[in-house]
Coordinates of C-alpha atoms in Angstrom, one line a residue:
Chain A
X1 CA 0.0 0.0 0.0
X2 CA 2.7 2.3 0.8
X3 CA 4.4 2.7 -2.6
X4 CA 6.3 5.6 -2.4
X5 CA 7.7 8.0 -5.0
X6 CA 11.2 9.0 -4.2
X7 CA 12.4 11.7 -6.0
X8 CA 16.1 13.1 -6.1
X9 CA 16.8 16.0 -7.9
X10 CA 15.7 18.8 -9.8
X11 CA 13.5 21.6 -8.9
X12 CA 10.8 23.4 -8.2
X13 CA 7.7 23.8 -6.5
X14 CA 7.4 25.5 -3.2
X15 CA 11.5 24.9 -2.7
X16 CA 12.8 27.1 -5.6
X17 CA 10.1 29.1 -4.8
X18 CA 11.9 29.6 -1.4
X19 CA 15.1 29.8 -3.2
X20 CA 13.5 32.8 -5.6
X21 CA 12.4 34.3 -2.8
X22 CA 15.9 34.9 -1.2
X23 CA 16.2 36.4 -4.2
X24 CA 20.0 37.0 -5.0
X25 CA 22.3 34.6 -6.2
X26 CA 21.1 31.1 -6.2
X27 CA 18.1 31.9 -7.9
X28 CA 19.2 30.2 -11.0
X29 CA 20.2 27.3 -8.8
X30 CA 17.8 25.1 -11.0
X31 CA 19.6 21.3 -11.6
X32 CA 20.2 21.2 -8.3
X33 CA 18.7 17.9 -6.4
X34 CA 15.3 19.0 -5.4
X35 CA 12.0 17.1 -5.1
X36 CA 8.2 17.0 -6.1
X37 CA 5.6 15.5 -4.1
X38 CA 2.7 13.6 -6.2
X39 CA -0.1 11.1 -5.9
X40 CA 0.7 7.7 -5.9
X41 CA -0.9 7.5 -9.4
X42 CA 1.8 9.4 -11.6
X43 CA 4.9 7.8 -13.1
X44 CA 8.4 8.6 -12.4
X45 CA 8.2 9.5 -16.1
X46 CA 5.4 12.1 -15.5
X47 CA 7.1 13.6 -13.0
X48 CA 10.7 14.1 -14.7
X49 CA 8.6 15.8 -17.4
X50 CA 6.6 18.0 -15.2
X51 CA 10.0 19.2 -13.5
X52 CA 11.5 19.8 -16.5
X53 CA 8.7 22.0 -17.6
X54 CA 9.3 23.8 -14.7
X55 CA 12.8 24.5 -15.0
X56 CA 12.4 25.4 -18.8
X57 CA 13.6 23.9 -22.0
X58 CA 17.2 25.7 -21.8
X59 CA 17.9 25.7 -17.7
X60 CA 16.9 22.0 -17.6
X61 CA 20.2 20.3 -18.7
X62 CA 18.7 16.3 -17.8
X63 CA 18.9 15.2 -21.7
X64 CA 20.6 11.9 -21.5
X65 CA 19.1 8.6 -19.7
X66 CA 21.4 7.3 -17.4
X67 CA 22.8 3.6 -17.4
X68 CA 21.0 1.1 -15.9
X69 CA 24.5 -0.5 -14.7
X70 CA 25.6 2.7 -13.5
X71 CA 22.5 3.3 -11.2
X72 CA 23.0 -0.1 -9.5
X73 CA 27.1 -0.1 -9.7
X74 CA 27.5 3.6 -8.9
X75 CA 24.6 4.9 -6.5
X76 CA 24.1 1.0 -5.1
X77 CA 20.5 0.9 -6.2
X78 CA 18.8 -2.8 -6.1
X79 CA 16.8 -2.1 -9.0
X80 CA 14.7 -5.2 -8.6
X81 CA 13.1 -3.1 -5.2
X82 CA 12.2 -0.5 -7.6
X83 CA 8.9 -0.6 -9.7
X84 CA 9.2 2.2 -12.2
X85 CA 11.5 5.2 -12.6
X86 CA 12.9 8.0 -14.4
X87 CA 16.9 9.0 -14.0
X88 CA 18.5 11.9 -16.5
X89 CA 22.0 13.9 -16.4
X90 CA 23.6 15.6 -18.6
X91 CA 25.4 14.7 -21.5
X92 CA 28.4 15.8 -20.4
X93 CA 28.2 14.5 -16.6
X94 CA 32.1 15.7 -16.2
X95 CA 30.8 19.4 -16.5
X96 CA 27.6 20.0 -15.5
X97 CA 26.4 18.0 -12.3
X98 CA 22.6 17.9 -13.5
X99 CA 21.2 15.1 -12.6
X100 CA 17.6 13.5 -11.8
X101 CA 16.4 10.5 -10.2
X102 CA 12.9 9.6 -9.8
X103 CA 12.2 6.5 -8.3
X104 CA 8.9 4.7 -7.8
X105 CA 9.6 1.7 -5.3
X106 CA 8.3 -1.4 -3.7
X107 CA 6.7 -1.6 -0.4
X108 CA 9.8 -1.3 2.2
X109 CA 12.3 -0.1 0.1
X110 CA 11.7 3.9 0.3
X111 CA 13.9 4.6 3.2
X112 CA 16.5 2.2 2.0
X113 CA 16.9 4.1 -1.3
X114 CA 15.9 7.3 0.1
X115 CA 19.6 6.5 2.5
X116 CA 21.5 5.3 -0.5
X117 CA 20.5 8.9 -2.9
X118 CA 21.5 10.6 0.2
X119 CA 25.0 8.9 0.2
X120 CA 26.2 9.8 -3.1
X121 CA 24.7 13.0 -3.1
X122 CA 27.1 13.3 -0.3
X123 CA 29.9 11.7 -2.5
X124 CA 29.1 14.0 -4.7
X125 CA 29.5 17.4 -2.8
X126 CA 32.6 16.1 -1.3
X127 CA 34.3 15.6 -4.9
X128 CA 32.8 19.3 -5.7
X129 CA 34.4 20.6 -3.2
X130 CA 37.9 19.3 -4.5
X131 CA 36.8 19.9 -8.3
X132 CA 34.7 23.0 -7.9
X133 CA 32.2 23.0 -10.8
X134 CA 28.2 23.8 -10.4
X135 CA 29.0 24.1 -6.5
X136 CA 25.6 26.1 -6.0
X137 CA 24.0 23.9 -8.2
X138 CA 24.6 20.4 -5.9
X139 CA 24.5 22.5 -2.8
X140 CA 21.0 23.5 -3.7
X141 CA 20.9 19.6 -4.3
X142 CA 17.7 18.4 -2.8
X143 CA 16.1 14.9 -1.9
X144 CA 12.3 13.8 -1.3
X145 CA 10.5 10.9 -0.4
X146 CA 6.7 11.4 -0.8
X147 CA 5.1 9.0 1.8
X148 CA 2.4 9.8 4.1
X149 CA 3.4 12.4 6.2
X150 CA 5.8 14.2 3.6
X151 CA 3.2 15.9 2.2
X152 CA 2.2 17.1 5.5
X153 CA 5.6 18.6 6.2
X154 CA 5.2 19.8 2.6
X155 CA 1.6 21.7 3.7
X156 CA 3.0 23.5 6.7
X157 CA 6.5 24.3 4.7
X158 CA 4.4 25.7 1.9
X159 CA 2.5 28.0 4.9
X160 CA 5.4 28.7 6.2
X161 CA 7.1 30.2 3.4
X162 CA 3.8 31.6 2.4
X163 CA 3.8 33.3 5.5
X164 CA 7.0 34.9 5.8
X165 CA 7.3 36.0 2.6
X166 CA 3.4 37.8 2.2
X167 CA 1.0 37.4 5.4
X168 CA 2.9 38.0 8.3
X169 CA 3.2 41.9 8.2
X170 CA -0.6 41.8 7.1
X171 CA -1.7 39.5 10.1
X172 CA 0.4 42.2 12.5
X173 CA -2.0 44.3 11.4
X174 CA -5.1 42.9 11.4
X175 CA -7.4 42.5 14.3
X176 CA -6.1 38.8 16.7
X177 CA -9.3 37.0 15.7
X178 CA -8.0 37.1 12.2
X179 CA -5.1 35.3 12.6
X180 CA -6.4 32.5 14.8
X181 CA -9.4 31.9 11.9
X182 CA -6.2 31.3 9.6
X183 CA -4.4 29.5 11.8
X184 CA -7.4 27.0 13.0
X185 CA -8.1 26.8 9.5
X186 CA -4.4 25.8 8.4
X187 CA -4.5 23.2 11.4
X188 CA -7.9 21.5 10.6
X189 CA -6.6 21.1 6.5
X190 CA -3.6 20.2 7.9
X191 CA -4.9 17.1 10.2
X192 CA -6.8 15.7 7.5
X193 CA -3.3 15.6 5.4
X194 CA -2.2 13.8 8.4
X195 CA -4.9 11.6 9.2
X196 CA -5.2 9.7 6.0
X197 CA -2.4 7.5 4.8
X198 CA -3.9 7.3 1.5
X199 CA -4.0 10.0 -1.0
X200 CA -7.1 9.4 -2.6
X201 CA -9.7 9.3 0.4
X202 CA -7.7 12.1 2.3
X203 CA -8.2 14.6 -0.8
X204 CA -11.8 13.1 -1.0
X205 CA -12.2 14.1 2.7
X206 CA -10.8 17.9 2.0
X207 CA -13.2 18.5 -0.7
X208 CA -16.4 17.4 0.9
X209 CA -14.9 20.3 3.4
X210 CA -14.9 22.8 0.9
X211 CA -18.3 22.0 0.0
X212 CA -18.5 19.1 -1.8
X213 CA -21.1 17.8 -0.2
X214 CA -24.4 20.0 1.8
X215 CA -23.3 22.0 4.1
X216 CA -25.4 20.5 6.7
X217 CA -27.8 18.0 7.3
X218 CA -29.4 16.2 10.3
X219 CA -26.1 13.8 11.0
X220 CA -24.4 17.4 11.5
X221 CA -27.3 18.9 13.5
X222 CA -26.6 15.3 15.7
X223 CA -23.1 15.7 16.2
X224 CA -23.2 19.1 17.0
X225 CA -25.9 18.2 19.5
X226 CA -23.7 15.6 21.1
X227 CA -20.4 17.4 21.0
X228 CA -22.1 20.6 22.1
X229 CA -21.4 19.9 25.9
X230 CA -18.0 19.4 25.6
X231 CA -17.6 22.1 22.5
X232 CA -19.1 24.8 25.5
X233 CA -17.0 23.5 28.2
X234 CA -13.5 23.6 26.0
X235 CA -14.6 27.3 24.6
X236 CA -14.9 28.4 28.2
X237 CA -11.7 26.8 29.5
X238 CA -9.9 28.3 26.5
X239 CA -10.3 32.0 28.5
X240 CA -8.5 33.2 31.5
X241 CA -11.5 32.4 33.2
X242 CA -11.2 29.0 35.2
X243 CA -7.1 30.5 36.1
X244 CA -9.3 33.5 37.5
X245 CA -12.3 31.1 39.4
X246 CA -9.1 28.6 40.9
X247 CA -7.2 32.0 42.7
X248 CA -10.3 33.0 44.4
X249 CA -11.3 30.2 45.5
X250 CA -7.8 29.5 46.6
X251 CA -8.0 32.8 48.5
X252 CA -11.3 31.0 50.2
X253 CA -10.1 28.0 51.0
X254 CA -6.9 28.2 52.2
X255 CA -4.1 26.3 50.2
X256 CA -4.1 22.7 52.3
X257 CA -7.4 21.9 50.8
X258 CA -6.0 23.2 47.4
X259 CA -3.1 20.7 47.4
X260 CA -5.9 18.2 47.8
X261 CA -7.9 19.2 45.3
X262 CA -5.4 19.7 42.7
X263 CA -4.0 16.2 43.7
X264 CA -7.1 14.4 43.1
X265 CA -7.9 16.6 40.0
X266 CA -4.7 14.9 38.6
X267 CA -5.3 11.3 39.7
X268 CA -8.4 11.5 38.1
X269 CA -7.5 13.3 34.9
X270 CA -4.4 11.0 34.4
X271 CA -7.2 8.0 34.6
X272 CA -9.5 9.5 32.6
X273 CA -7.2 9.7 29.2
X274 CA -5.7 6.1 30.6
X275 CA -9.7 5.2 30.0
X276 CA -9.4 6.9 27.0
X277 CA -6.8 5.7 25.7
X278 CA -7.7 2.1 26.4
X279 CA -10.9 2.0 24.5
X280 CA -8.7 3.1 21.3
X281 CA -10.8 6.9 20.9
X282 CA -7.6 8.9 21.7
X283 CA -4.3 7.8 20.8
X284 CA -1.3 9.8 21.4
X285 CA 0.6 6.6 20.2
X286 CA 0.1 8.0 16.9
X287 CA 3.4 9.2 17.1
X288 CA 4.6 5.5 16.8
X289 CA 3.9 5.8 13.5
X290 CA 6.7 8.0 12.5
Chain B
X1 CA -0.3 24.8 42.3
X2 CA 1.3 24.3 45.3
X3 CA 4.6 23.3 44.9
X4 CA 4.9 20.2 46.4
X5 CA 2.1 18.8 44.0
X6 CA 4.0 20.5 40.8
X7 CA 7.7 18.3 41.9
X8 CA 5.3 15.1 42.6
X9 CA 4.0 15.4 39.2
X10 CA 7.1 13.8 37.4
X11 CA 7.2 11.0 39.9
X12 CA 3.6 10.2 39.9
X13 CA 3.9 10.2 35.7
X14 CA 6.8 7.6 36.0
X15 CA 5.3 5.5 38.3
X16 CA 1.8 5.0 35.7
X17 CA 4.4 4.4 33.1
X18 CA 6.1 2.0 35.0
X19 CA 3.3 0.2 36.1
X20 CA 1.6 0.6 33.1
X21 CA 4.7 -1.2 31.0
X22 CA 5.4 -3.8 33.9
X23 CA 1.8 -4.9 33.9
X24 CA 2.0 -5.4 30.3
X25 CA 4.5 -7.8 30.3
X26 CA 3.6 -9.6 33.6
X27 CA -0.2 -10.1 33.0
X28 CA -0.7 -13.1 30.8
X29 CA -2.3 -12.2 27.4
X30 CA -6.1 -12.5 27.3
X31 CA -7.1 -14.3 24.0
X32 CA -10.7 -13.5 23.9
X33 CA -13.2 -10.6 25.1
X34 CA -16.2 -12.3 26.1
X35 CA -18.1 -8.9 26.3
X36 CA -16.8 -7.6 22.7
X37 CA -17.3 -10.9 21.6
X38 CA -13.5 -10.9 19.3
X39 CA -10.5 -12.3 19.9
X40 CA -7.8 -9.6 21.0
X41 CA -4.8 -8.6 19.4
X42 CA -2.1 -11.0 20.3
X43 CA 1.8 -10.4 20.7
X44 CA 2.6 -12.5 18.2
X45 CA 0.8 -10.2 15.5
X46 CA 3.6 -7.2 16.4
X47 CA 6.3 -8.0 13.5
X48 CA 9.5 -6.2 12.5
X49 CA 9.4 -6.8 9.3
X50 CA 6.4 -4.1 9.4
X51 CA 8.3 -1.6 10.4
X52 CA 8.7 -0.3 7.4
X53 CA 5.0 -0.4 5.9
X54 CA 4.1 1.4 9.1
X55 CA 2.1 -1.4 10.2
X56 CA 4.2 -2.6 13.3
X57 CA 3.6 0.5 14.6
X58 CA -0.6 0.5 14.1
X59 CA -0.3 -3.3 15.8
X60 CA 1.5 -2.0 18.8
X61 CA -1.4 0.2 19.1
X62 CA -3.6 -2.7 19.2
X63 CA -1.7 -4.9 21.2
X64 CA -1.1 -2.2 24.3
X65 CA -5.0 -1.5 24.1
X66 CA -6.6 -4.7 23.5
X67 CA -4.3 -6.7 26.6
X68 CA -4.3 -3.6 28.9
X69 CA -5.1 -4.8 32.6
X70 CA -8.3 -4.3 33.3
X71 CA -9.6 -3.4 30.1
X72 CA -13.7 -4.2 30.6
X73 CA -13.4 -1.3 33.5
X74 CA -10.9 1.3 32.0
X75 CA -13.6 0.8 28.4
X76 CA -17.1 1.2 31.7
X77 CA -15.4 4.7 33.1
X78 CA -14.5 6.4 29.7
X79 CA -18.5 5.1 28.1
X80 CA -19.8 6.8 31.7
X81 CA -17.2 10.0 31.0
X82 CA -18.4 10.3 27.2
X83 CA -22.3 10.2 28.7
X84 CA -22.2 12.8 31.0
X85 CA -20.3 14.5 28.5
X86 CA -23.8 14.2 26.5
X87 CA -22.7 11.8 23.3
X88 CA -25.6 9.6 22.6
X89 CA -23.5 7.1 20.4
X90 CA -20.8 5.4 21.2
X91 CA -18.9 2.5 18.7
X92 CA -21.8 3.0 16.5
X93 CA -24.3 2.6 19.5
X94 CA -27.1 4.6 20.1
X95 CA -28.0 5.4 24.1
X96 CA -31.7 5.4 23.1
X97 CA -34.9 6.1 25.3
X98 CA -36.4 3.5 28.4
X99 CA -32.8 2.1 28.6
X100 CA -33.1 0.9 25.1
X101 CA -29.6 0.5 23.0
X102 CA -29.4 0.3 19.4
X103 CA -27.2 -0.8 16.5
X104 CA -26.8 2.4 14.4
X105 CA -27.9 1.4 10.4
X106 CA -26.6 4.2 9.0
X107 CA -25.3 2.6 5.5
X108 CA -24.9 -0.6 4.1
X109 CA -22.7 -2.0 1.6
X110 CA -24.6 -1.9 -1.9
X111 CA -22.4 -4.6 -3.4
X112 CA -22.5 -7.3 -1.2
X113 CA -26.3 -6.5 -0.7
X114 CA -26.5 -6.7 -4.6
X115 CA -24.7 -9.9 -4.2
X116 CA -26.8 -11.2 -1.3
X117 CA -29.9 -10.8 -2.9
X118 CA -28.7 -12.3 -6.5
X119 CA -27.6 -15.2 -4.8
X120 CA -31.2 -15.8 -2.7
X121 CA -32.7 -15.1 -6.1
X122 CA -30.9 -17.9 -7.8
X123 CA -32.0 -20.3 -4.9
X124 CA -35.6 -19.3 -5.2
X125 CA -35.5 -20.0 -8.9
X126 CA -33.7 -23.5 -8.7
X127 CA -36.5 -24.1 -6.2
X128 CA -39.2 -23.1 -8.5
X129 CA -38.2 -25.2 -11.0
X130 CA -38.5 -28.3 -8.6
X131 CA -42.0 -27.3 -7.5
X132 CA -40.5 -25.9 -4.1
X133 CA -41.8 -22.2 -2.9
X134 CA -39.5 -20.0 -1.1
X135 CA -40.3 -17.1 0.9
X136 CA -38.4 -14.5 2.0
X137 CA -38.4 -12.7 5.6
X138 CA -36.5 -9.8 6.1
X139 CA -36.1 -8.5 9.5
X140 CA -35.7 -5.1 10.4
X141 CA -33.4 -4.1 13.4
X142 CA -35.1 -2.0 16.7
X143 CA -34.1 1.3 15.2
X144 CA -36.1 0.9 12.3
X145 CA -39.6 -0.2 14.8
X146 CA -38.4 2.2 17.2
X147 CA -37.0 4.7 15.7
X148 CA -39.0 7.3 18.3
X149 CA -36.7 5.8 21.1
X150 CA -33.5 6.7 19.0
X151 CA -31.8 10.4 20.2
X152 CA -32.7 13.5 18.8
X153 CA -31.4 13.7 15.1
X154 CA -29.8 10.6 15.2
X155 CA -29.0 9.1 11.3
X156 CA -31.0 6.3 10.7
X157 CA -31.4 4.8 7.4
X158 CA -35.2 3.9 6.6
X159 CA -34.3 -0.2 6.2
X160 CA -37.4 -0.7 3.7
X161 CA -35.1 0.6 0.8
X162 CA -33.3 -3.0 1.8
X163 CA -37.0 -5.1 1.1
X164 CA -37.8 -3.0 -1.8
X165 CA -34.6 -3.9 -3.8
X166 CA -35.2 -7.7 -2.1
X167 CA -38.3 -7.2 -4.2
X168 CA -37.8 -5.6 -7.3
X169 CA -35.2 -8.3 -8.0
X170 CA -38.0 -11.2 -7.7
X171 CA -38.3 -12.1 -4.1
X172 CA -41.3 -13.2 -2.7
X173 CA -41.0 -11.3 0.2
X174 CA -43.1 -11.9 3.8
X175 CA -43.8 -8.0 5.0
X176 CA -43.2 -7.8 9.0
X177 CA -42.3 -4.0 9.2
X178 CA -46.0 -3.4 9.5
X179 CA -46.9 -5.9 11.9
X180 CA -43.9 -5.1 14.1
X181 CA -44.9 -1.5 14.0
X182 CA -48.4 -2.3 15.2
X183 CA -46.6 -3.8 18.4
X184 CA -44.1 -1.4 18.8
X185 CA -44.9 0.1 22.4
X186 CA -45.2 -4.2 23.6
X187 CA -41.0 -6.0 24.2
X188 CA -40.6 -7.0 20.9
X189 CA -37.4 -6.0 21.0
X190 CA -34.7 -7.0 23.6
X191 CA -32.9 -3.5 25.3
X192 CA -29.5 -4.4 25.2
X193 CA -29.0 -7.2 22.5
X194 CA -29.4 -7.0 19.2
X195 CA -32.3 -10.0 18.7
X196 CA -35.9 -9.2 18.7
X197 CA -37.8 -11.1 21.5
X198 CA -40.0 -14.5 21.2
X199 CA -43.0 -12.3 21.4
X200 CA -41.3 -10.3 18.1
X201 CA -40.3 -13.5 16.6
X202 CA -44.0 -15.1 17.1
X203 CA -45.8 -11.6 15.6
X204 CA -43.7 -12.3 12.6
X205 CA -44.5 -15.7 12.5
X206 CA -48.2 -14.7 12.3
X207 CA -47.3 -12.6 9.4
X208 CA -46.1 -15.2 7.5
X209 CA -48.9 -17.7 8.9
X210 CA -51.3 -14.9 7.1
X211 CA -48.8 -15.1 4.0
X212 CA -49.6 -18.5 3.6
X213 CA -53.8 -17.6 3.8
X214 CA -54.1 -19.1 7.3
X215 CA -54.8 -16.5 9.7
X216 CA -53.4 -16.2 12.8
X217 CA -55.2 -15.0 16.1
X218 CA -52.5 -12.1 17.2
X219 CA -54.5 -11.6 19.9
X220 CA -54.1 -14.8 22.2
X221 CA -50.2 -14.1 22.7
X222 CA -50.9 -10.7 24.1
X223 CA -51.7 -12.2 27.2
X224 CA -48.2 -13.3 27.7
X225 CA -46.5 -11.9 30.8
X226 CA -43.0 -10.7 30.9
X227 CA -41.3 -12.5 34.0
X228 CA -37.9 -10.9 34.4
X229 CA -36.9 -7.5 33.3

């Protein structure tokens, strides 16, 4: 299920982007190894093509296929773990260092070719450094492997940049609530990116957000209904409020029966998400996933 | 936060993990939840060679939950939690009215019911052809019959769609809906399992009685008396 794309090389998207953005030198840092994250569904071929297109007929510098022999001598690739791919340089590989690699590989092998790109892109700054030729170019070298929560990373880089570069001096200035409508709004696309290992029912998911279905019906009225309780309680302890209510009362009770309180307020909390997480609803073991 | 319960925090967080991982491995591993009714996730199904898919991790998950000590209670105290904190389904369980639960019937899968019914259609024609009639008798769940005891708003698929496309692909099809509904406010349906009572069972067995063109007398079986609650 978890074919993943691996990509090494050349350009664009929201990482030259960043690199335009910098402005100044390495803007022209095209061949470097950079990556492009896509649906399961494309073909390494697709995706060379759509990254030359990027680059432009006379940056992109990819025109000759490389070896097959030279893929599994030189970069150590088992090609057999590898489904389908796409891998260019230059005619000339002694002069300019433009290379691509797109790899499409069988379940398991992602990270193990993903560790082997990485090691003779290595290699490969460590001779440029010796035979300095397209040094900005391999710096700028970039490697991706589009699995599940790639694209996630790829969603909040993306906002990030976005953000920095355009909406930060405008969210200064605009009233608070602003910014936390855009941030809760980044944060609930963002979990749904996270949620779903597969590419297809997660994007389904997004665009019945977005109105792809009614915007209400009575299974919404009934979750609302059930949630409301909690959704009430949680928009009240999101204000200074409750801090405010504990002080006074702290004032009025003296601190000994405090210390109690607080005390059994954890005990019970800390069993509460133990229940919780027990019956499987909450699960910060997510993390295991990584 | 008095201080003293701040620098006890750490220790008291240790000492769940510690317990919590120690009980793991010293309580033997439970093989089957007679109260979910399905065998639990086993150690055995945690392999490294799914590291890599991701799927060691998702089993891990399972394992840690499913052989937790004390599991059944943990499972009673976060159902009570989510109730007061007013949910009304829980696992695809409706908390309906008069202490009634119900399996939610919110979709069903259109192939396999295509499938289901294709294959019952087949039967009933080999039959045909040796002079055998088949009937058909589909049973509707307690949130179809009492659907006014299900929470406010609550989705709830009307489960007739299910008989019409029985019939429409050449069932002969006994009806009970209606004669369940004209007994709805009698215990035709248990509260907290999933089967309909003898008393449901026997009104649909006078439906089909009247299928056949012998009439049954609905009205002597009233009289029975429910013994234990």
């Amino acid at each position: 299920m978890k074919r993943i794309i691996l990509i090494f090389m050349s350009l664009i998207m929201i990482f030259s982007f960043a690199a335009c953005n910098k402005g100044a030198g390495d803007k022209k840092a095209e061949d470097n190894n950079s990556g492009d994250i896509s649906a399961v569904t494309v073909t390494p071929a697709e995706i060379e093509q759509k990254i030359a297109a990027a680059v432009g007929s006379e940056n992109y510098l990819c025109d000759t296929e490389i070896d097959k022999d030279w893929l599994q001598n030189s970069f150590g690739l088992d090609l057999s773990k590898v489904e389908n791919y796409s891998a260019k340089q230059n005619s000339i590989s002694s002069v300019n260092p433009d290379t691509v690699i797109v790899l499409k590989t069988k379940d398991g092998y992602a990270n193990e070719a993903t560790e082997i790109l990485n090691t003779s892109f290595e290699q490969m700054a460590g001779y440029i450094r010796q035979y300095p030729f397209g040094t900005a170019k391999v710096l700028n070298a970039r490697l991706y492997q589009s699995g599940d929560y790639v694209l996630w990373g790829v969603f909040y880089g993306a906002i990030l940049i976005f953000e920095k570069f355009f909406l930060l001096n405008k969210l200064k200035k605009a009233p608070a609530f602003v910014g936390r409508l855009y941030t809760l709004f980044c944060v609930a696309v963002g979990w749904v990116l996270f949620a779903f290992e597969d590419f297809g029912a997660g994007f389904a998911y997004l665009k019945t957000m977005f109105g792809g279905a009614a915007f209400c019906n009575t299974a919404s009225i009934y979750r609302l209904l059930s949630y409301l309780p909690l959704l009430l309680l949680c928009a009240v302890a999101a204000t200074p409020v409750g801090a405010k209510l504990y002080h006074k009362l702290e004032q009025k009770c003296g601190s000994g029966l405090m210390t109690a309180a607080d005390t059994a307020g954890i005990v019970a909390m800390a069993g509460l998400s133990a229940a919780y997480l027990i019956s499987g609803s909450y699960n910060p073991f997510l993390y295991f996933r990584f | 936060m008095s201080k003293c319960v701040i620098k006890s925090l750490p220790l008291f967080f240790c000492l769940l993990l510690a317990v919590g991982v120690l009980s793991e491995f010293l309580v033997p591993d439970k093989c089957y939840s007679e109260s979910e009714k399905r065998i639990l996730t086993q150690k055995n199904a945690i392999s490294v060679a799914d590291f890599s898919s991701g799927k060691m991790g998702t089993e891990i998950e399972k394992y840690l939950a499913d052989q937790f000590p004390l599991r059944d209670d943990w499972i009673t105290v976060k159902t009570l939690a989510e109730r007061l904190c007013g949910k009304t389904e829980i696992s695809n369980v409706y908390f309906g009215k008069d202490g009634y639960l119900f399996d939610a019937f919110t979709d069903y899968d259109r192939e396999q019911l295509s499938a289901n019914i294709k294959a019952l259609a087949k039967l009933s024609e080999s039959l045909k052809a040796a002079g055998v009639p088949m009937q058909v008798m589909l049973v509707p769940t307690a949130a179809q019959i009492l659907s006014e005891k299900l929470p406010a708003y609550a989705p709830n698929l009307d489960q007739r769609v299910l008989q019409e496309y029985a019939e429409a692909q050449g069932l002969d099809i006994v009806n009970v809906f209606d004669i369940l509904s004209e007994h709805k406010d009698e215990y035709i349906y248990y509260k907290t399992d999933h089967h309909f009572t003898s008393l449901g069972a026997y009104y649909c067995y006078a439906a089909w009685m009247q299928a056949q063109g012998k009439a049954k007398n609905c009205a002597m079986i009233s009289a029975v008396r429910l013994i234990t609650k």
